[in-house]
Short mmCIF file of C-alpha atoms in Angstrom, two decimals:
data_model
loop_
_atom_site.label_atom_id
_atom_site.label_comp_id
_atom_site.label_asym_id
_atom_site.label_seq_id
_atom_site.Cartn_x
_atom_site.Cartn_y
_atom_site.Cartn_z
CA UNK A 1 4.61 10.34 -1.92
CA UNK A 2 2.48 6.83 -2.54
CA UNK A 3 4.58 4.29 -4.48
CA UNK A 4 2.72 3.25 -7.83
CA UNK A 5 2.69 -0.07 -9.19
CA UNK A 6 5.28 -1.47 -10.83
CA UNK A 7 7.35 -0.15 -8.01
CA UNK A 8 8.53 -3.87 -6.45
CA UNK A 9 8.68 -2.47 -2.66
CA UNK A 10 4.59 -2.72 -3.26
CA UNK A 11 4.85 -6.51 -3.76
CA UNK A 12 6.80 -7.37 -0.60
CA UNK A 13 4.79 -8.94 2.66
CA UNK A 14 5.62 -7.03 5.59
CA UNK A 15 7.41 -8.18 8.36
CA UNK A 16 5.34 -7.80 11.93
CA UNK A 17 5.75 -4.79 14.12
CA UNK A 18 8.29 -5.45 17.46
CA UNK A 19 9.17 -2.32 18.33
CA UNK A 20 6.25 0.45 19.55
CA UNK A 21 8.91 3.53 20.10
CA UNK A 22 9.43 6.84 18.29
CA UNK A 23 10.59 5.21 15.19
CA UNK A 24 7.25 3.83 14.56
CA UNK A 25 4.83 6.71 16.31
CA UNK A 26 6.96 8.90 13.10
CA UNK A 27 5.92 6.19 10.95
CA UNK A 28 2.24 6.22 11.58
CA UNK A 29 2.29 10.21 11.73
CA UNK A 30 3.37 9.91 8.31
CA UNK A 31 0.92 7.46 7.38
CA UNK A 32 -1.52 9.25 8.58
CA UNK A 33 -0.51 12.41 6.71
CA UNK A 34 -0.64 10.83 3.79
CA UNK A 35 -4.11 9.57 3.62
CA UNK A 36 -5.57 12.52 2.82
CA UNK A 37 -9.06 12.26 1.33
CA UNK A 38 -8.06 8.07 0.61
CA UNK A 39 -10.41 5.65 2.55
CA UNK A 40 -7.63 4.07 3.74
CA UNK A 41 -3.74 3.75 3.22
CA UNK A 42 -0.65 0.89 4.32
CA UNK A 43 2.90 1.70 5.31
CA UNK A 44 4.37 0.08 1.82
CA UNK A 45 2.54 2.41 0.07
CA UNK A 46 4.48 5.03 1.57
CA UNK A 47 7.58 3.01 1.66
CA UNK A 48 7.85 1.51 5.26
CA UNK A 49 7.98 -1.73 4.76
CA UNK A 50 5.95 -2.23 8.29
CA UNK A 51 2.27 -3.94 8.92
CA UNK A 52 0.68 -0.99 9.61
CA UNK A 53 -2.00 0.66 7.73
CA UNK A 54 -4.81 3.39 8.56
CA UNK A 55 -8.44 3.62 8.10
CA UNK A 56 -10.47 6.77 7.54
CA UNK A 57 -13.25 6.62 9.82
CA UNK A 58 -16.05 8.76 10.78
CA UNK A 59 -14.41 9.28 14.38
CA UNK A 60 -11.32 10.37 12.22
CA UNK A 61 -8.06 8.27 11.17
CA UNK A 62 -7.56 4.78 13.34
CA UNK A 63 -4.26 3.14 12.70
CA UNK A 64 -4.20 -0.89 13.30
CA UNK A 65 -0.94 -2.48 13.47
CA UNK A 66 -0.12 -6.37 12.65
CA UNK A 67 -4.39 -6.48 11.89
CA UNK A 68 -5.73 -9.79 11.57
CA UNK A 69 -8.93 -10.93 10.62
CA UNK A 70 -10.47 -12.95 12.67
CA UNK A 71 -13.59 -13.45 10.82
CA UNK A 72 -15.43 -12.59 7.81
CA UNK A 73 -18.74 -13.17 6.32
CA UNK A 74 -21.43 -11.28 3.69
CA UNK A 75 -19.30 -11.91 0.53
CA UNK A 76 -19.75 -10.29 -2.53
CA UNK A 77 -17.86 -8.47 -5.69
CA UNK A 78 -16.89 -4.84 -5.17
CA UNK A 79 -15.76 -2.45 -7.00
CA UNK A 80 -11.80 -1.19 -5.61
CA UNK A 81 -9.48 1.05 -6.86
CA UNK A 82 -5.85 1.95 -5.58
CA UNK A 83 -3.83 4.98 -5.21
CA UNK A 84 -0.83 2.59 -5.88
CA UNK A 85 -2.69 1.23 -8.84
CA UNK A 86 -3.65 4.81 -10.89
CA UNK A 87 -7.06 4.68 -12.89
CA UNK A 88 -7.92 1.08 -12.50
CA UNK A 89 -11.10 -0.29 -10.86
CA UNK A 90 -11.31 -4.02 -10.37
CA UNK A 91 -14.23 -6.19 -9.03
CA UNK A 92 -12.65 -8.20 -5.97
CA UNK A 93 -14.34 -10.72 -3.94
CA UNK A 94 -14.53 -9.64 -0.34
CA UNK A 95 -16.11 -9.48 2.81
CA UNK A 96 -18.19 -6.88 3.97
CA UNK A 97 -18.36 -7.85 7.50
CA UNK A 98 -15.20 -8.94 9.33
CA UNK A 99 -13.80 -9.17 13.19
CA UNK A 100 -10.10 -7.48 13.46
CA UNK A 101 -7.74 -7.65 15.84
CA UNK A 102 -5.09 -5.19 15.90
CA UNK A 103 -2.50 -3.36 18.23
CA UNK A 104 -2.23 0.26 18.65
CA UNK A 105 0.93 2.67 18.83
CA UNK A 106 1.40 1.42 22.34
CA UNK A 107 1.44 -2.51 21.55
CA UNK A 108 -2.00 -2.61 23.15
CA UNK A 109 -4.63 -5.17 21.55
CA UNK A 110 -8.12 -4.12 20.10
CA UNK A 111 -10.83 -5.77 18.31
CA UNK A 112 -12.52 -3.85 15.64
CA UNK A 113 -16.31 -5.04 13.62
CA UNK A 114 -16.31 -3.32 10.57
CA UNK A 115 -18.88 -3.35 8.08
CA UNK A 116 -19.16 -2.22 4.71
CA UNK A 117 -16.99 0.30 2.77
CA UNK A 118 -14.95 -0.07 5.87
CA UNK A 119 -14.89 -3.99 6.28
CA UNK A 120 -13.60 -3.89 2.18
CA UNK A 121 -10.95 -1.01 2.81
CA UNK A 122 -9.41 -2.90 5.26
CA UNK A 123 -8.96 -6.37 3.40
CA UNK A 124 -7.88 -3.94 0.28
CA UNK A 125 -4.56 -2.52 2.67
CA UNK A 126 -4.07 -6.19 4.61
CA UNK A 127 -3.43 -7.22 0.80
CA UNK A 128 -0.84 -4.53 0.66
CA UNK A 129 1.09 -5.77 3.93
CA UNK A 130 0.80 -9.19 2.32
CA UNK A 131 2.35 -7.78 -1.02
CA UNK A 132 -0.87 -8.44 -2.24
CA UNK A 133 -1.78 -5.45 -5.24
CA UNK A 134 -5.25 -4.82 -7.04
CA UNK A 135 -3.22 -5.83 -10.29
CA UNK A 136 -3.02 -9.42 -8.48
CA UNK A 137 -7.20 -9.40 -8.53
CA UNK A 138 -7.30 -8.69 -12.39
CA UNK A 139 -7.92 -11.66 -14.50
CA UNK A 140 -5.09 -12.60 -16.62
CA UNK A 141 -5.50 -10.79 -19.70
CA UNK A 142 -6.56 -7.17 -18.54
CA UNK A 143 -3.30 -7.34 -15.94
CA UNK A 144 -1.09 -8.51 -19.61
CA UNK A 145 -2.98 -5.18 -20.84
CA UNK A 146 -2.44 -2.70 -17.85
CA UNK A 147 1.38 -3.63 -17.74
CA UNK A 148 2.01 -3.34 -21.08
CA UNK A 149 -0.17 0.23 -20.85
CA UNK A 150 2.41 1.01 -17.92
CA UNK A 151 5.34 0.05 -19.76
CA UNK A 152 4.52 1.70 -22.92
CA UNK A 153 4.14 5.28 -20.95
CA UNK A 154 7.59 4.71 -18.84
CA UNK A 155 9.35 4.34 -22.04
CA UNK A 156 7.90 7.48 -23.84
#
């Protein structure tokens, strides 16, 4: 099940992974299962409050643990929306070429260039391991509007 906004688990940071054992291998299976057609998907979106997220890619579903971006450049707006974040779209400032560095399920170290749809989706789930949401990229008034909306319907 993906959390939806207002749930407050989605605007915690995430602490750093320590320990690669089973605990967290069942973690990112999960993750992973729970992608399903999404670009991409974090662990508090799931409810594991862990820095760990996965990225659909064409060579199938990579998982990147504590990611950090090392560098970014070709800014621009995009359009984002969020399965934690239901029928919203948003134009966010990002990248669309970074350098990440990430560990894998055995603590190992990579280095990732993504581009594009890819170089966004990432930055999109980073914000969620930061307790970062797409509600936090909406100007002022239109996040007033979409809580109240969200509000209105939990009460009814």
């Amino acid at each position: 099940m993906i959390l939806q906004y207002p749930d407050e688990r989605l605007s915690q940071p995430c602490p750093d992974v320590e320990q690669f054992d089973e605990r967290l291998r069942a973690q990112a299976k999960n993750l992973i299962e729970a992608l399903g057609t999404a670009k991409g998907l974090s662990s508090p979106q799931i409810g594991d409050p862990v820095r760990m997220l996965v990225l659909a890619r064409d060579e199938g579903p990579e998982l990147f643990i504590n990611p950090f971006v090392r560098s970014k450049a070709g800014f621009g707006l995009v359009e984002e929306s969020c399965l934690s974040v239901p029928g919203v779209v948003v134009n966010v400032f990002r990248a669309t070429k970074l350098e990440v560095v990430a560990q894998d399920l055995d603590g190992e170290r990579f280095v990732r260039e993504l581009q594009d749809i890819e170089a966004v989706c990432l930055q999109h789930e980073v914000d969620h391991l930061d307790g970062i949401l797409l509600t936090d990229h909406m100007f002022f008034w239109n996040r007033w509007r979409y809580r109240r909306r969200v509000q209105a319907t939990a009460a009814a």
